[in-house]
Amino acid sequence: MSGSPYLSLQRTEAIDRRGLLDVTSYDVSLDLATDESTFASQTTIRFRSRGGATFVDLKPVSIRSITLNGDRVDPDLLRQGRVPLETVAGDNELVVDAVMRFRNDGEGLHRSVDPADGRHYVYGMSFMDAAPSVFACFDQPDLKAPYRLAVRAPEDWVVVANAPGEQVEPGSWVFAETPPLSTYFVTVVAGPYHLVTDEHDGIPLGLSARASLARELDADADELFTLTRQGFDEMHRLFGIRYPFGSYHQAFVPEFNAGAMENPGCVTFRDPLIFTTKVTRGARIVRATTVAHEMAHQWFGNLTTPVWWDDLWLNESFAEYMGTRVTADVTQYDDAWVHNSYKRRQWGLLADAGPATHPVAGNGAVDATAALQDFDGISYVKGSTLLKQLNGRLGDDVFFRGVIDHFETHRFGNATMHDLFASWERAGAGDLSDFTDGWLRTRGVDTVAHDREAGVLRRTPPAVEPVERTHALTVAVTPAGGGTRRVPMTLDSEATALEAGEDDAVVIDVDENSWLVARPDATTISLLPSVIRSSRDPMERSAVWNNLRSAFEVGGATAEDVLAVAVVAIPDETSDEPLSFNGWASSPSTMLLMEWLLTKVAPLANDPRAALESLHQACLARATTAEARSTVQLAAFQGAVASCRSTDELERWLDGHVPDGVEVDLGLRWRLLVRLAALGGTDRRTLDRFLADEPTATSRVDHARAVASMPDDESKAWAWARFTGVEDVPNYELQATGQGMWLPDQEHLTTPYVDRFFADLPATPSHRTGWVLADAACWFFPITSRDPETVHRAARLADDGTLDLSLRRQLRVMADELQRRQDARRVSA
C-alpha cells in the first residue's frame, strides 16, 4: 500500500557504509539545456574503500552507463534507488551517466514556469534524500567530500551554485571546488534570474529572484544586505570563526517547500519573502529571522554536521536560537523574541504534547524517511528554548567557548550531541547530565497549573514519559485594581507555593524562559480581558495569549473565554504582531494568533456567526482608528476581510471604498476575492478574469485557493482532482487548494469527501513523495468534520502498517487536532 519506489536509508546501513568508505571527491556535470522535462547528469565519485560490497544511491529516469574502476556495471542492477557495487580495497572511481527528471514538488532539481512571463527556472533541493534524483551519490550526512560542478544551461540563464563560478563560454558554467559538503547541501540555481551583488568584510554577497520580481528585489536589496552584514558581524564576534565557504549568495526561488535551505555558499529561500505587496512588520521579522537562521547554519550544520539525523537538533535548534537572538540583538527588529512567541511557541508545544512527540536529541530516527517527520516544532522551538535556558545557566563566555571548541574540533566534519557536550565540559560547564537527561532525551512537555485554593503552582510531568524537571520562570500576578508584580520562581517539586489573592490574575512563565504548557485557573481566565487591557508590555501580552491558547487546547478555556479577550485586545493593539494574518499556515499548529481566532476558535463557539462578527467588528474598529498606512492598520484590515460575512461590504472594498490609508494592491485584492469566493459572492469566470489581468505566481496560488473555497459541488470536485493527482499542480497551488477545500459552513458539500479522503489517501505515494506527501495529507484532511467517527477512522488507518510511515504519522497528528476541536465544541456547549 505504501507505493514508494525507493528504499529509505536505514541508520544501520549508513553506519556500515561509513565504516567501509571515505569519499575523496565528486565531479558533477549537469545538462539543463536539452530538454524541459529531463536533464543529463554525469557524476564521477572518487573514494577509498576497505574493500567489499556497498551501493550507490541513484533515482534516474534512465541510465546511460555505469563504470566502477573502468569496468562496466550493469544498469539493470538498479533496484529501488540503489545500484550495488563491489569495491576494491584502496582507491576506487565510480562514473555514472544518467538521465534525471525535473521535479515540481520543491525537491530534487525543481523546474517551474513563471506565469508572469513564461520563463523557466530551476533550483536544487537535495535535502534529506533528494540528492540522488540530481546526481549519483553516497547519500548520507557523514560521507562528506569536496564537489566540482559544471553546468550547461540556456545561454540567457544565470547559474549559481555552492562555490564561485564563471561562464567559460555561452551557456557553459564551471564552479570552483567546494570545501567538504554533505550530499544534502549540494545545489544549483539556474534560470534568467535577476541578480544583485555586494560585498562585506571580504565576503562577496549576492541576491537573486525571478526576473518578474526584479523591481521588488531591488527595493528589498538594501534591507536584505543590511541584515546579512549585521548577521555576519555578530556571528563572527560570537563564534570567533570566520564564515568558511567563500561567497554568500541568497537565492529566492519559486515553489520552495521550506522557509529556506542553508546550502553552503548558496542559500535558497521561498520567493514570497520578496514582497510584492505591502506587508506587516511581522512578515518582515519572519524574513529577518529566516535570514539569520540560515546564516547560523553555516556554522551549525554546514561547518560541523550531525553524523545522523537523530541529532538534527544540532542544526535546527541552534539555528532557531541564534537566528532569533541575533535578529533581536543587532538588527532593527529588536522585538524578534516577541514575534517568536506569537509565531512559533504553540507550534512546539502542540507537537510536544501530541501523539508524535519525540525527544529533542536522540529522536530514534531509524531511517531518513522517519527523520524527515521530526523536522517539527520540537526540533526547532523546544530545542531553541532549551538552548536559551542553557545559555542562561552557563553564561555567554562558557556557552560560546564550548561552541567554538566544537567547531574547531570537528571543522568540515561530523559530530554528535556527545561531542558537543564534551566541548562544553572542556569549556567549564561542569556536569550537564541533568540537562541532557531531563530535557533533551525525554519526550513530552510538563503542565504547570495554578491551584488557587491550595496556593501553589502544580507541575505535572508528561504521561508519555514522566521525568523530574526543574523550571526557572517568572509569574505575573495582577490584582483586580492593577499593579502587576513579577514573582521569580523555581519549580523543583510537584507543588511550589505562590502567594496570590483570590481575585488576582496569574500569568504563568510571563517571560517564556521555560518550556511548559501553562494552565491558568478559571479566575485568571475570567480576568484576562482586564489584564491585557492594562498591559503595555509586548512580551506580557504575548504570554497572556499563550497561556490562554494552551488552556483552550487542553479544554481549560472555552471559545467564549478566548473571544472575550480578543474583542478587548484587538481594538487596542499597538503592534501588528497579534493582528497579523500573513496568509494561511502550513498546518493547524503553525497558525498565527489571528488565523487561529478566525478559523479555529470562532467556528467552535456556541454561535459561530456571532463569534466571527465580533472579531470582524474588533478588527474593523482597529483598522479605522490605527494610524493611516501603518502596518497595524494593514493587519487589522486583513483580519476584517477574513472575518467579513457581507458580500456587499467586500464588493465595496474591492472597488476601493476602504478606510483611509488602506491600499487595495494585488495581495489585498486576492484576499478580498478569496473571501468573496468562500461566501459564494463571485463566480469562476470573474476569478479567471482577475488571474488573466495579473498572471503572477501569487495570483495563481490565490486563484486556486479561491476556486477551492467556492461553495458548490463543481469547485470541490475541481479541488479533489488535485489531491488524487488527476490534475498535477505545483506544491503551493496544492496547499492553497487543500486549505480552500475544507471551510466552516460548507459541511453539506464536503461531507462526502470524508469517505473519499480515507479511500484515496493510501494511493497518494504513487504520485507524490517527500515533504509534499505528508503535507498534502494535512492540507486535505477533513478538519471541519463534526462526526466523531472521523477521528476513529483516522486512528485506525494510522495503525495500518502497510501505509507510508509519513502518512501514518500525519494521520495521528491530524486526528489529535480534530479530537481537540470536537472536544472544544463540546466544552463551549
PDB file of N, CA and C in Angstrom, residues 11 20 42 50 69 102 120 143 180 201 204 208 258 266-267 282 340 376 443 481 537 587 610 627 654 731 733 743 781:
ATOM      1  N   ARG A  11      19.593   3.602   9.317  1.00  0.00           N
ATOM      2  CA  ARG A  11      20.757   4.067  10.070  1.00  0.00           C
ATOM      3  C   ARG A  11      21.838   2.992  10.129  1.00  0.00           C
ATOM      4  N   LEU A  20      32.967   1.515   5.681  1.00  0.00           N
ATOM      5  CA  LEU A  20      33.639   0.953   4.508  1.00  0.00           C
ATOM      6  C   LEU A  20      34.319   2.026   3.662  1.00  0.00           C
ATOM      7  N   GLN A  42      25.991  13.583 -15.147  1.00  0.00           N
ATOM      8  CA  GLN A  42      27.181  12.743 -15.162  1.00  0.00           C
ATOM      9  C   GLN A  42      27.969  12.979 -13.875  1.00  0.00           C
ATOM     10  N   ARG A  50      37.581   0.013   2.176  1.00  0.00           N
ATOM     11  CA  ARG A  50      38.263  -1.093   2.855  1.00  0.00           C
ATOM     12  C   ARG A  50      38.100  -2.386   2.058  1.00  0.00           C
ATOM     13  N   ASN A  69      35.862   1.573 -11.559  1.00  0.00           N
ATOM     14  CA  ASN A  69      37.277   1.290 -11.823  1.00  0.00           C
ATOM     15  C   ASN A  69      37.481   0.822 -13.269  1.00  0.00           C
ATOM     16  N   PHE A 102      13.290  16.494 -14.069  1.00  0.00           N
ATOM     17  CA  PHE A 102      12.962  17.706 -13.329  1.00  0.00           C
ATOM     18  C   PHE A 102      11.706  17.437 -12.500  1.00  0.00           C
ATOM     19  N   HIS A 120      11.400  29.922 -17.612  1.00  0.00           N
ATOM     20  CA  HIS A 120      11.648  28.711 -16.823  1.00  0.00           C
ATOM     21  C   HIS A 120      12.749  28.971 -15.789  1.00  0.00           C
ATOM     22  N   LEU A 143      29.219  11.217   5.015  1.00  0.00           N
ATOM     23  CA  LEU A 143      30.163  10.942   3.930  1.00  0.00           C
ATOM     24  C   LEU A 143      30.373  12.226   3.140  1.00  0.00           C
ATOM     25  N   PRO A 180      34.595  20.340   1.939  1.00  0.00           N
ATOM     26  CA  PRO A 180      33.798  19.123   2.093  1.00  0.00           C
ATOM     27  C   PRO A 180      32.345  19.429   2.478  1.00  0.00           C
ATOM     28  N   ASP A 201      33.165  42.791   4.329  1.00  0.00           N
ATOM     29  CA  ASP A 201      34.248  42.190   5.100  1.00  0.00           C
ATOM     30  C   ASP A 201      34.964  41.097   4.308  1.00  0.00           C
ATOM     31  N   PRO A 204      32.029  38.129  -0.808  1.00  0.00           N
ATOM     32  CA  PRO A 204      31.121  38.527  -1.891  1.00  0.00           C
ATOM     33  C   PRO A 204      29.690  38.115  -1.552  1.00  0.00           C
ATOM     34  N   SER A 208      19.304  36.896  -5.614  1.00  0.00           N
ATOM     35  CA  SER A 208      18.671  36.656  -6.908  1.00  0.00           C
ATOM     36  C   SER A 208      17.210  36.287  -6.718  1.00  0.00           C
ATOM     37  N   ALA A 258      10.152  24.645   2.127  1.00  0.00           N
ATOM     38  CA  ALA A 258      10.523  25.142   3.451  1.00  0.00           C
ATOM     39  C   ALA A 258      10.584  26.664   3.436  1.00  0.00           C
ATOM     40  N   CYS A 266      25.227  29.109  -1.104  1.00  0.00           N
ATOM     41  CA  CYS A 266      24.069  29.404  -1.948  1.00  0.00           C
ATOM     42  C   CYS A 266      22.792  28.997  -1.223  1.00  0.00           C
ATOM     43  N   VAL A 267      22.350  29.847  -0.328  1.00  0.00           N
ATOM     44  CA  VAL A 267      21.142  29.584   0.453  1.00  0.00           C
ATOM     45  C   VAL A 267      19.919  29.835  -0.419  1.00  0.00           C
ATOM     46  N   GLY A 282       5.459  42.128  11.146  1.00  0.00           N
ATOM     47  CA  GLY A 282       5.623  40.720  11.479  1.00  0.00           C
ATOM     48  C   GLY A 282       6.165  39.910  10.320  1.00  0.00           C
ATOM     49  N   ASN A 340       8.701  35.663  17.968  1.00  0.00           N
ATOM     50  CA  ASN A 340       8.895  34.232  18.134  1.00  0.00           C
ATOM     51  C   ASN A 340       7.823  33.633  19.042  1.00  0.00           C
ATOM     52  N   ASP A 376      10.114  19.321  13.069  1.00  0.00           N
ATOM     53  CA  ASP A 376       8.850  19.858  13.565  1.00  0.00           C
ATOM     54  C   ASP A 376       9.119  20.889  14.653  1.00  0.00           C
ATOM     55  N   ARG A 443      10.712  12.680  26.169  1.00  0.00           N
ATOM     56  CA  ARG A 443       9.602  13.198  25.375  1.00  0.00           C
ATOM     57  C   ARG A 443       8.601  13.938  26.256  1.00  0.00           C
ATOM     58  N   GLY A 481      -7.296  45.572  40.896  1.00  0.00           N
ATOM     59  CA  GLY A 481      -7.119  47.018  40.760  1.00  0.00           C
ATOM     60  C   GLY A 481      -5.917  47.411  39.932  1.00  0.00           C
ATOM     61  N   ASP A 537       3.204  45.861  28.037  1.00  0.00           N
ATOM     62  CA  ASP A 537       4.424  45.084  27.834  1.00  0.00           C
ATOM     63  C   ASP A 537       4.166  44.060  26.734  1.00  0.00           C
ATOM     64  N   SER A 587       0.082  24.208   8.590  1.00  0.00           N
ATOM     65  CA  SER A 587      -0.613  23.197   9.389  1.00  0.00           C
ATOM     66  C   SER A 587      -1.347  23.910  10.515  1.00  0.00           C
ATOM     67  N   ALA A 610     -21.994  34.712  15.210  1.00  0.00           N
ATOM     68  CA  ALA A 610     -21.868  35.856  16.115  1.00  0.00           C
ATOM     69  C   ALA A 610     -20.414  36.024  16.557  1.00  0.00           C
ATOM     70  N   GLU A 627      -3.172  54.417  12.874  1.00  0.00           N
ATOM     71  CA  GLU A 627      -2.551  55.416  12.011  1.00  0.00           C
ATOM     72  C   GLU A 627      -2.654  54.987  10.547  1.00  0.00           C
ATOM     73  N   LEU A 654     -13.480  45.976  -2.557  1.00  0.00           N
ATOM     74  CA  LEU A 654     -12.816  45.607  -3.798  1.00  0.00           C
ATOM     75  C   LEU A 654     -12.834  46.758  -4.802  1.00  0.00           C
ATOM     76  N   ASN A 731       3.431  22.639  -5.798  1.00  0.00           N
ATOM     77  CA  ASN A 731       3.153  22.467  -4.372  1.00  0.00           C
ATOM     78  C   ASN A 731       2.382  23.621  -3.748  1.00  0.00           C
ATOM     79  N   GLU A 733       0.223  25.657  -5.103  1.00  0.00           N
ATOM     80  CA  GLU A 733      -1.171  25.589  -5.534  1.00  0.00           C
ATOM     81  C   GLU A 733      -1.886  24.416  -4.862  1.00  0.00           C
ATOM     82  N   LEU A 743     -13.825  24.261   4.600  1.00  0.00           N
ATOM     83  CA  LEU A 743     -14.132  25.507   5.282  1.00  0.00           C
ATOM     84  C   LEU A 743     -15.375  25.336   6.155  1.00  0.00           C
ATOM     85  N   PHE A 781      -6.931  16.937   4.831  1.00  0.00           N
ATOM     86  CA  PHE A 781      -7.600  16.198   5.905  1.00  0.00           C
ATOM     87  C   PHE A 781      -8.950  16.855   6.208  1.00  0.00           C
TER      88      PHE A 781
END
